[in-house]
PDB file of N, CA and C in Angstrom:
ATOM      1  N   MET A   1      21.582  50.682  77.822  1.00 73.00           N
ATOM      2  CA  MET A   1      21.080  49.316  77.819  1.00 73.00           C
ATOM      3  C   MET A   1      22.120  48.349  77.249  1.00 73.00           C
ATOM      4  N   PHE A   2      22.778  48.819  76.183  1.00 78.00           N
ATOM      5  CA  PHE A   2      23.791  47.967  75.569  1.00 78.00           C
ATOM      6  C   PHE A   2      24.951  47.717  76.528  1.00 78.00           C
ATOM      7  N   GLY A   3      25.286  48.697  77.345  1.00 83.00           N
ATOM      8  CA  GLY A   3      26.370  48.546  78.314  1.00 83.00           C
ATOM      9  C   GLY A   3      26.052  47.497  79.364  1.00 83.00           C
ATOM     10  N   ILE A   4      24.798  47.418  79.793  1.00 86.00           N
ATOM     11  CA  ILE A   4      24.391  46.424  80.790  1.00 86.00           C
ATOM     12  C   ILE A   4      24.501  45.019  80.206  1.00 86.00           C
ATOM     13  N   LEU A   5      24.035  44.849  78.977  1.00 87.00           N
ATOM     14  CA  LEU A   5      24.129  43.535  78.333  1.00 87.00           C
ATOM     15  C   LEU A   5      25.583  43.140  78.097  1.00 87.00           C
ATOM     16  N   LEU A   6      26.398  44.098  77.693  1.00 87.00           N
ATOM     17  CA  LEU A   6      27.809  43.812  77.478  1.00 87.00           C
ATOM     18  C   LEU A   6      28.499  43.449  78.788  1.00 87.00           C
ATOM     19  N   SER A   7      28.141  44.132  79.853  1.00 88.00           N
ATOM     20  CA  SER A   7      28.709  43.822  81.162  1.00 88.00           C
ATOM     21  C   SER A   7      28.288  42.423  81.623  1.00 88.00           C
ATOM     22  N   ALA A   8      27.033  42.074  81.427  1.00 87.00           N
ATOM     23  CA  ALA A   8      26.553  40.739  81.803  1.00 87.00           C
ATOM     24  C   ALA A   8      27.247  39.666  80.965  1.00 87.00           C
ATOM     25  N   PHE A   9      27.401  39.928  79.682  1.00 88.00           N
ATOM     26  CA  PHE A   9      28.080  38.974  78.805  1.00 88.00           C
ATOM     27  C   PHE A   9      29.536  38.787  79.228  1.00 88.00           C
ATOM     28  N   ASN A  10      30.212  39.868  79.550  1.00 89.00           N
ATOM     29  CA  ASN A  10      31.599  39.780  80.018  1.00 89.00           C
ATOM     30  C   ASN A  10      31.688  39.014  81.330  1.00 89.00           C
ATOM     31  N   ALA A  11      30.721  39.196  82.209  1.00 88.00           N
ATOM     32  CA  ALA A  11      30.726  38.465  83.480  1.00 88.00           C
ATOM     33  C   ALA A  11      30.559  36.967  83.238  1.00 88.00           C
ATOM     34  N   VAL A  12      29.666  36.609  82.332  1.00 87.00           N
ATOM     35  CA  VAL A  12      29.440  35.193  82.023  1.00 87.00           C
ATOM     36  C   VAL A  12      30.681  34.590  81.368  1.00 87.00           C
ATOM     37  N   ILE A  13      31.266  35.285  80.419  1.00 88.00           N
ATOM     38  CA  ILE A  13      32.474  34.783  79.755  1.00 88.00           C
ATOM     39  C   ILE A  13      33.622  34.663  80.757  1.00 88.00           C
ATOM     40  N   GLY A  14      33.757  35.630  81.642  1.00 87.00           N
ATOM     41  CA  GLY A  14      34.794  35.559  82.670  1.00 87.00           C
ATOM     42  C   GLY A  14      34.591  34.379  83.592  1.00 87.00           C
ATOM     43  N   TRP A  15      33.341  34.114  83.964  1.00 85.00           N
ATOM     44  CA  TRP A  15      33.038  32.966  84.829  1.00 85.00           C
ATOM     45  C   TRP A  15      33.385  31.660  84.122  1.00 85.00           C
ATOM     46  N   VAL A  16      33.045  31.576  82.840  1.00 81.00           N
ATOM     47  CA  VAL A  16      33.333  30.354  82.087  1.00 81.00           C
ATOM     48  C   VAL A  16      34.836  30.100  82.049  1.00 81.00           C
ATOM     49  N   PHE A  17      35.614  31.119  81.762  1.00 82.00           N
ATOM     50  CA  PHE A  17      37.059  30.925  81.658  1.00 82.00           C
ATOM     51  C   PHE A  17      37.718  30.726  83.015  1.00 82.00           C
ATOM     52  N   ARG A  18      37.182  31.334  84.071  1.00 83.00           N
ATOM     53  CA  ARG A  18      37.786  31.189  85.390  1.00 83.00           C
ATOM     54  C   ARG A  18      37.458  29.855  86.029  1.00 83.00           C
ATOM     55  N   THR A  19      36.263  29.371  85.852  1.00 84.00           N
ATOM     56  CA  THR A  19      35.862  28.173  86.593  1.00 84.00           C
ATOM     57  C   THR A  19      35.741  26.938  85.709  1.00 84.00           C
ATOM     58  N   LEU A  20      34.928  27.001  84.699  1.00 81.00           N
ATOM     59  CA  LEU A  20      34.644  25.798  83.922  1.00 81.00           C
ATOM     60  C   LEU A  20      35.871  25.260  83.197  1.00 81.00           C
ATOM     61  N   ILE A  21      36.577  26.101  82.517  1.00 83.00           N
ATOM     62  CA  ILE A  21      37.718  25.623  81.739  1.00 83.00           C
ATOM     63  C   ILE A  21      38.838  25.155  82.657  1.00 83.00           C
ATOM     64  N   VAL A  22      39.069  25.866  83.748  1.00 85.00           N
ATOM     65  CA  VAL A  22      40.107  25.447  84.691  1.00 85.00           C
ATOM     66  C   VAL A  22      39.750  24.094  85.302  1.00 85.00           C
ATOM     67  N   LYS A  23      38.495  23.914  85.694  1.00 86.00           N
ATOM     68  CA  LYS A  23      38.074  22.632  86.261  1.00 86.00           C
ATOM     69  C   LYS A  23      38.184  21.514  85.232  1.00 86.00           C
ATOM     70  N   PHE A  24      37.843  21.804  83.995  1.00 87.00           N
ATOM     71  CA  PHE A  24      37.961  20.793  82.953  1.00 87.00           C
ATOM     72  C   PHE A  24      39.414  20.383  82.750  1.00 87.00           C
ATOM     73  N   VAL A  25      40.315  21.343  82.711  1.00 89.00           N
ATOM     74  CA  VAL A  25      41.732  21.036  82.515  1.00 89.00           C
ATOM     75  C   VAL A  25      42.265  20.216  83.686  1.00 89.00           C
ATOM     76  N   VAL A  26      41.903  20.578  84.908  1.00 90.00           N
ATOM     77  CA  VAL A  26      42.362  19.828  86.082  1.00 90.00           C
ATOM     78  C   VAL A  26      41.802  18.408  86.059  1.00 90.00           C
ATOM     79  N   ALA A  27      40.518  18.257  85.761  1.00 90.00           N
ATOM     80  CA  ALA A  27      39.909  16.925  85.721  1.00 90.00           C
ATOM     81  C   ALA A  27      40.541  16.073  84.619  1.00 90.00           C
ATOM     82  N   PHE A  28      40.816  16.671  83.468  1.00 92.00           N
ATOM     83  CA  PHE A  28      41.449  15.924  82.386  1.00 92.00           C
ATOM     84  C   PHE A  28      42.858  15.492  82.771  1.00 92.00           C
ATOM     85  N   ALA A  29      43.601  16.375  83.437  1.00 93.00           N
ATOM     86  CA  ALA A  29      44.958  16.025  83.869  1.00 93.00           C
ATOM     87  C   ALA A  29      44.927  14.886  84.877  1.00 93.00           C
ATOM     88  N   VAL A  30      43.990  14.928  85.818  1.00 91.00           N
ATOM     89  CA  VAL A  30      43.875  13.855  86.808  1.00 91.00           C
ATOM     90  C   VAL A  30      43.509  12.543  86.126  1.00 91.00           C
ATOM     91  N   PHE A  31      42.564  12.589  85.199  1.00 91.00           N
ATOM     92  CA  PHE A  31      42.171  11.387  84.466  1.00 91.00           C
ATOM     93  C   PHE A  31      43.354  10.811  83.694  1.00 91.00           C
ATOM     94  N   TYR A  32      44.110  11.670  83.031  1.00 93.00           N
ATOM     95  CA  TYR A  32      45.251  11.211  82.243  1.00 93.00           C
ATOM     96  C   TYR A  32      46.320  10.588  83.135  1.00 93.00           C
ATOM     97  N   LEU A  33      46.597  11.208  84.278  1.00 92.00           N
ATOM     98  CA  LEU A  33      47.593  10.656  85.197  1.00 92.00           C
ATOM     99  C   LEU A  33      47.153   9.309  85.761  1.00 92.00           C
ATOM    100  N   VAL A  34      45.886   9.196  86.122  1.00 89.00           N
ATOM    101  CA  VAL A  34      45.378   7.921  86.641  1.00 89.00           C
ATOM    102  C   VAL A  34      45.453   6.845  85.566  1.00 89.00           C
ATOM    103  N   GLN A  35      45.153   7.214  84.341  1.00 92.00           N
ATOM    104  CA  GLN A  35      45.234   6.252  83.248  1.00 92.00           C
ATOM    105  C   GLN A  35      46.677   5.786  83.037  1.00 92.00           C
ATOM    106  N   LEU A  36      47.625   6.701  83.082  1.00 91.00           N
ATOM    107  CA  LEU A  36      49.028   6.316  82.924  1.00 91.00           C
ATOM    108  C   LEU A  36      49.493   5.419  84.065  1.00 91.00           C
ATOM    109  N   MET A  37      49.105   5.763  85.290  1.00 89.00           N
ATOM    110  CA  MET A  37      49.506   4.940  86.431  1.00 89.00           C
ATOM    111  C   MET A  37      48.885   3.551  86.346  1.00 89.00           C
ATOM    112  N   ALA A  38      47.640   3.471  85.902  1.00 88.00           N
ATOM    113  CA  ALA A  38      46.975   2.174  85.802  1.00 88.00           C
ATOM    114  C   ALA A  38      47.658   1.296  84.752  1.00 88.00           C
ATOM    115  N   GLU A  39      48.033   1.881  83.630  1.00 89.00           N
ATOM    116  CA  GLU A  39      48.719   1.102  82.599  1.00 89.00           C
ATOM    117  C   GLU A  39      50.054   0.573  83.109  1.00 89.00           C
ATOM    118  N   ASN A  40      50.785   1.389  83.850  1.00 89.00           N
ATOM    119  CA  ASN A  40      52.072   0.939  84.382  1.00 89.00           C
ATOM    120  C   ASN A  40      51.884  -0.135  85.446  1.00 89.00           C
ATOM    121  N   LEU A  41      50.860  -0.008  86.273  1.00 86.00           N
ATOM    122  CA  LEU A  41      50.616  -1.019  87.300  1.00 86.00           C
ATOM    123  C   LEU A  41      50.190  -2.348  86.689  1.00 86.00           C
ATOM    124  N   ILE A  42      49.433  -2.306  85.621  1.00 85.00           N
ATOM    125  CA  ILE A  42      48.987  -3.541  84.972  1.00 85.00           C
ATOM    126  C   ILE A  42      50.185  -4.303  84.413  1.00 85.00           C
ATOM    127  N   ASP A  43      51.164  -3.572  83.888  1.00 85.00           N
ATOM    128  CA  ASP A  43      52.368  -4.238  83.376  1.00 85.00           C
ATOM    129  C   ASP A  43      53.161  -4.905  84.491  1.00 85.00           C
ATOM    130  N   LEU A  44      53.079  -4.393  85.710  1.00 85.00           N
ATOM    131  CA  LEU A  44      53.839  -4.947  86.826  1.00 85.00           C
ATOM    132  C   LEU A  44      53.162  -6.149  87.484  1.00 85.00           C
ATOM    133  N   LEU A  45      51.887  -6.366  87.215  1.00 80.00           N
ATOM    134  CA  LEU A  45      51.162  -7.467  87.844  1.00 80.00           C
ATOM    135  C   LEU A  45      51.638  -8.812  87.294  1.00 80.00           C
ATOM    136  N   PRO A  46      51.613  -9.845  88.128  1.00 80.00           N
ATOM    137  CA  PRO A  46      52.023 -11.172  87.644  1.00 80.00           C
ATOM    138  C   PRO A  46      50.962 -11.767  86.718  1.00 80.00           C
ATOM    139  N   GLY A  47      51.324 -12.849  86.057  1.00 77.00           N
ATOM    140  CA  GLY A  47      50.407 -13.526  85.146  1.00 77.00           C
ATOM    141  C   GLY A  47      49.277 -14.222  85.877  1.00 77.00           C
ATOM    142  N   VAL A  48      48.374 -14.790  85.113  1.00 76.00           N
ATOM    143  CA  VAL A  48      47.196 -15.429  85.689  1.00 76.00           C
ATOM    144  C   VAL A  48      47.281 -16.951  85.629  1.00 76.00           C
ATOM    145  N   ASP A  49      48.459 -17.490  85.475  1.00 78.00           N
ATOM    146  CA  ASP A  49      48.601 -18.949  85.383  1.00 78.00           C
ATOM    147  C   ASP A  49      48.163 -19.637  86.669  1.00 78.00           C
ATOM    148  N   GLY A  50      48.479 -19.062  87.804  1.00 77.00           N
ATOM    149  CA  GLY A  50      48.072 -19.644  89.086  1.00 77.00           C
ATOM    150  C   GLY A  50      46.562 -19.649  89.251  1.00 77.00           C
ATOM    151  N   LEU A  51      45.904 -18.587  88.799  1.00 76.00           N
ATOM    152  CA  LEU A  51      44.443 -18.538  88.899  1.00 76.00           C
ATOM    153  C   LEU A  51      43.789 -19.550  87.966  1.00 76.00           C
ATOM    154  N   ASN A  52      44.336 -19.704  86.778  1.00 78.00           N
ATOM    155  CA  ASN A  52      43.762 -20.678  85.844  1.00 78.00           C
ATOM    156  C   ASN A  52      43.829 -22.090  86.411  1.00 78.00           C
ATOM    157  N   SER A  53      44.935 -22.433  87.020  1.00 80.00           N
ATOM    158  CA  SER A  53      45.046 -23.775  87.589  1.00 80.00           C
ATOM    159  C   SER A  53      44.165 -23.924  88.829  1.00 80.00           C
ATOM    160  N   ALA A  54      43.988 -22.852  89.583  1.00 78.00           N
ATOM    161  CA  ALA A  54      43.141 -22.927  90.777  1.00 78.00           C
ATOM    162  C   ALA A  54      41.672 -23.098  90.405  1.00 78.00           C
ATOM    163  N   PHE A  55      41.234 -22.398  89.370  1.00 80.00           N
ATOM    164  CA  PHE A  55      39.833 -22.508  88.966  1.00 80.00           C
ATOM    165  C   PHE A  55      39.570 -23.715  88.080  1.00 80.00           C
ATOM    166  N   GLY A  56      40.597 -24.438  87.707  1.00 83.00           N
ATOM    167  CA  GLY A  56      40.412 -25.627  86.883  1.00 83.00           C
ATOM    168  C   GLY A  56      39.686 -26.740  87.610  1.00 83.00           C
ATOM    169  N   GLY A  57      39.747 -26.767  88.926  1.00 84.00           N
ATOM    170  CA  GLY A  57      39.108 -27.828  89.694  1.00 84.00           C
ATOM    171  C   GLY A  57      37.693 -27.516  90.147  1.00 84.00           C
ATOM    172  N   VAL A  58      37.119 -26.418  89.690  1.00 88.00           N
ATOM    173  CA  VAL A  58      35.757 -26.054  90.103  1.00 88.00           C
ATOM    174  C   VAL A  58      34.754 -26.907  89.327  1.00 88.00           C
ATOM    175  N   ALA A  59      33.759 -27.403  90.030  1.00 89.00           N
ATOM    176  CA  ALA A  59      32.752 -28.284  89.423  1.00 89.00           C
ATOM    177  C   ALA A  59      31.892 -27.516  88.411  1.00 89.00           C
ATOM    178  N   PRO A  60      31.356 -28.214  87.403  1.00 88.00           N
ATOM    179  CA  PRO A  60      30.519 -27.549  86.392  1.00 88.00           C
ATOM    180  C   PRO A  60      29.258 -26.907  86.971  1.00 88.00           C
ATOM    181  N   THR A  61      28.684 -27.498  88.016  1.00 92.00           N
ATOM    182  CA  THR A  61      27.480 -26.888  88.597  1.00 92.00           C
ATOM    183  C   THR A  61      27.806 -25.553  89.261  1.00 92.00           C
ATOM    184  N   VAL A  62      28.980 -25.470  89.860  1.00 92.00           N
ATOM    185  CA  VAL A  62      29.395 -24.199  90.463  1.00 92.00           C
ATOM    186  C   VAL A  62      29.646 -23.168  89.371  1.00 92.00           C
ATOM    187  N   TRP A  63      30.252 -23.601  88.254  1.00 89.00           N
ATOM    188  CA  TRP A  63      30.485 -22.679  87.146  1.00 89.00           C
ATOM    189  C   TRP A  63      29.172 -22.145  86.597  1.00 89.00           C
ATOM    190  N   TRP A  64      28.123 -22.969  86.577  1.00 92.00           N
ATOM    191  CA  TRP A  64      26.840 -22.501  86.070  1.00 92.00           C
ATOM    192  C   TRP A  64      26.331 -21.342  86.919  1.00 92.00           C
ATOM    193  N   TYR A  65      26.417 -21.463  88.237  1.00 92.00           N
ATOM    194  CA  TYR A  65      25.969 -20.378  89.116  1.00 92.00           C
ATOM    195  C   TYR A  65      26.856 -19.141  88.971  1.00 92.00           C
ATOM    196  N   LEU A  66      28.151 -19.358  88.826  1.00 90.00           N
ATOM    197  CA  LEU A  66      29.046 -18.217  88.644  1.00 90.00           C
ATOM    198  C   LEU A  66      28.731 -17.468  87.350  1.00 90.00           C
ATOM    199  N   ASP A  67      28.430 -18.209  86.287  1.00 90.00           N
ATOM    200  CA  ASP A  67      28.065 -17.570  85.023  1.00 90.00           C
ATOM    201  C   ASP A  67      26.690 -16.919  85.096  1.00 90.00           C
ATOM    202  N   ALA A  68      25.753 -17.545  85.790  1.00 94.00           N
ATOM    203  CA  ALA A  68      24.398 -16.994  85.882  1.00 94.00           C
ATOM    204  C   ALA A  68      24.385 -15.660  86.621  1.00 94.00           C
ATOM    205  N   PHE A  69      25.201 -15.541  87.647  1.00 94.00           N
ATOM    206  CA  PHE A  69      25.235 -14.306  88.431  1.00 94.00           C
ATOM    207  C   PHE A  69      26.310 -13.334  87.952  1.00 94.00           C
ATOM    208  N   GLU A  70      26.966 -13.639  86.825  1.00 92.00           N
ATOM    209  CA  GLU A  70      27.994 -12.772  86.239  1.00 92.00           C
ATOM    210  C   GLU A  70      29.063 -12.388  87.257  1.00 92.00           C
ATOM    211  N   ILE A  71      29.544 -13.388  87.967  1.00 90.00           N
ATOM    212  CA  ILE A  71      30.559 -13.159  88.996  1.00 90.00           C
ATOM    213  C   ILE A  71      31.856 -12.650  88.363  1.00 90.00           C
ATOM    214  N   ALA A  72      32.189 -13.122  87.171  1.00 88.00           N
ATOM    215  CA  ALA A  72      33.434 -12.694  86.521  1.00 88.00           C
ATOM    216  C   ALA A  72      33.422 -11.188  86.258  1.00 88.00           C
ATOM    217  N   ALA A  73      32.315 -10.679  85.722  1.00 93.00           N
ATOM    218  CA  ALA A  73      32.215  -9.236  85.467  1.00 93.00           C
ATOM    219  C   ALA A  73      32.203  -8.453  86.774  1.00 93.00           C
ATOM    220  N   GLY A  74      31.541  -8.982  87.779  1.00 93.00           N
ATOM    221  CA  GLY A  74      31.491  -8.301  89.073  1.00 93.00           C
ATOM    222  C   GLY A  74      32.849  -8.206  89.734  1.00 93.00           C
ATOM    223  N   ILE A  75      33.625  -9.286  89.655  1.00 92.00           N
ATOM    224  CA  ILE A  75      34.967  -9.267  90.248  1.00 92.00           C
ATOM    225  C   ILE A  75      35.850  -8.259  89.518  1.00 92.00           C
ATOM    226  N   GLN A  76      35.742  -8.206  88.194  1.00 94.00           N
ATOM    227  CA  GLN A  76      36.521  -7.229  87.432  1.00 94.00           C
ATOM    228  C   GLN A  76      36.155  -5.803  87.824  1.00 94.00           C
ATOM    229  N   MET A  77      34.868  -5.534  88.004  1.00 96.00           N
ATOM    230  CA  MET A  77      34.441  -4.187  88.388  1.00 96.00           C
ATOM    231  C   MET A  77      34.933  -3.809  89.777  1.00 96.00           C
ATOM    232  N   VAL A  78      34.866  -4.746  90.697  1.00 96.00           N
ATOM    233  CA  VAL A  78      35.305  -4.464  92.071  1.00 96.00           C
ATOM    234  C   VAL A  78      36.807  -4.209  92.107  1.00 96.00           C
ATOM    235  N   ILE A  79      37.572  -5.024  91.401  1.00 95.00           N
ATOM    236  CA  ILE A  79      39.024  -4.825  91.378  1.00 95.00           C
ATOM    237  C   ILE A  79      39.369  -3.492  90.720  1.00 95.00           C
ATOM    238  N   ALA A  80      38.695  -3.157  89.618  1.00 95.00           N
ATOM    239  CA  ALA A  80      38.951  -1.870  88.960  1.00 95.00           C
ATOM    240  C   ALA A  80      38.605  -0.704  89.879  1.00 95.00           C
ATOM    241  N   ALA A  81      37.520  -0.829  90.629  1.00 95.00           N
ATOM    242  CA  ALA A  81      37.139   0.241  91.554  1.00 95.00           C
ATOM    243  C   ALA A  81      38.157   0.393  92.675  1.00 95.00           C
ATOM    244  N   TYR A  82      38.638  -0.718  93.216  1.00 95.00           N
ATOM    245  CA  TYR A  82      39.652  -0.641  94.278  1.00 95.00           C
ATOM    246  C   TYR A  82      40.958  -0.037  93.760  1.00 95.00           C
ATOM    247  N   VAL A  83      41.373  -0.428  92.558  1.00 91.00           N
ATOM    248  CA  VAL A  83      42.608   0.128  91.993  1.00 91.00           C
ATOM    249  C   VAL A  83      42.449   1.618  91.740  1.00 91.00           C
ATOM    250  N   THR A  84      41.305   2.019  91.205  1.00 92.00           N
ATOM    251  CA  THR A  84      41.061   3.439  90.956  1.00 92.00           C
ATOM    252  C   THR A  84      41.043   4.225  92.253  1.00 92.00           C
ATOM    253  N   ARG A  85      40.392   3.705  93.270  1.00 92.00           N
ATOM    254  CA  ARG A  85      40.368   4.381  94.569  1.00 92.00           C
ATOM    255  C   ARG A  85      41.772   4.504  95.139  1.00 92.00           C
ATOM    256  N   PHE A  86      42.562   3.449  95.020  1.00 90.00           N
ATOM    257  CA  PHE A  86      43.939   3.479  95.512  1.00 90.00           C
ATOM    258  C   PHE A  86      44.749   4.545  94.786  1.00 90.00           C
ATOM    259  N   LEU A  87      44.625   4.594  93.457  1.00 85.00           N
ATOM    260  CA  LEU A  87      45.405   5.561  92.689  1.00 85.00           C
ATOM    261  C   LEU A  87      44.964   6.991  92.958  1.00 85.00           C
ATOM    262  N   ILE A  88      43.674   7.211  93.087  1.00 87.00           N
ATOM    263  CA  ILE A  88      43.186   8.567  93.344  1.00 87.00           C
ATOM    264  C   ILE A  88      43.644   9.049  94.710  1.00 87.00           C
ATOM    265  N   ARG A  89      43.710   8.171  95.679  1.00 88.00           N
ATOM    266  CA  ARG A  89      44.170   8.581  97.009  1.00 88.00           C
ATOM    267  C   ARG A  89      45.652   8.896  97.026  1.00 88.00           C
ATOM    268  N   ARG A  90      46.396   8.467  96.021  1.00 84.00           N
ATOM    269  CA  ARG A  90      47.819   8.766  95.965  1.00 84.00           C
ATOM    270  C   ARG A  90      48.089  10.137  95.357  1.00 84.00           C
ATOM    271  N   ILE A  91      47.103  10.750  94.731  1.00 80.00           N
ATOM    272  CA  ILE A  91      47.272  12.073  94.134  1.00 80.00           C
ATOM    273  C   ILE A  91      47.224  13.103  95.262  1.00 80.00           C
ATOM    274  N   PRO A  92      48.258  13.925  95.412  1.00 80.00           N
ATOM    275  CA  PRO A  92      48.330  14.824  96.568  1.00 80.00           C
ATOM    276  C   PRO A  92      47.192  15.838  96.643  1.00 80.00           C
ATOM    277  N   VAL A  93      46.726  16.337  95.527  1.00 76.00           N
ATOM    278  CA  VAL A  93      45.700  17.377  95.544  1.00 76.00           C
ATOM    279  C   VAL A  93      44.353  16.807  95.958  1.00 76.00           C
ATOM    280  N   ILE A  94      44.054  15.585  95.534  1.00 69.00           N
ATOM    281  CA  ILE A  94      42.733  15.007  95.772  1.00 69.00           C
ATOM    282  C   ILE A  94      42.717  14.120  97.004  1.00 69.00           C
ATOM    283  N   GLY A  95      43.694  13.215  97.119  1.00 56.00           N
ATOM    284  CA  GLY A  95      43.693  12.214  98.174  1.00 56.00           C
ATOM    285  C   GLY A  95      43.847  12.824  99.532  1.00 56.00           C
TER     286      GLY A  95
END
């Protein structure tokens, strides 16, 4: 009986080390690489002076609607999602 339990325990431990830990290490490496690429890309982007001057002429009533619908947060999320999708597709194993 003890041999059966020991065999089952060894099978479970082997599965954990073969699949779970390997997948965790790969996922962590991909996350770290994407984070490094994103930081480098952000440094290469131009400043926001042109956008500030462009949005300076927007009427206050339009700004109220933009703030009410949280357009600023939505635009940031969409841009972050597009950048992440772009970077993930550049990874040879995943993309």
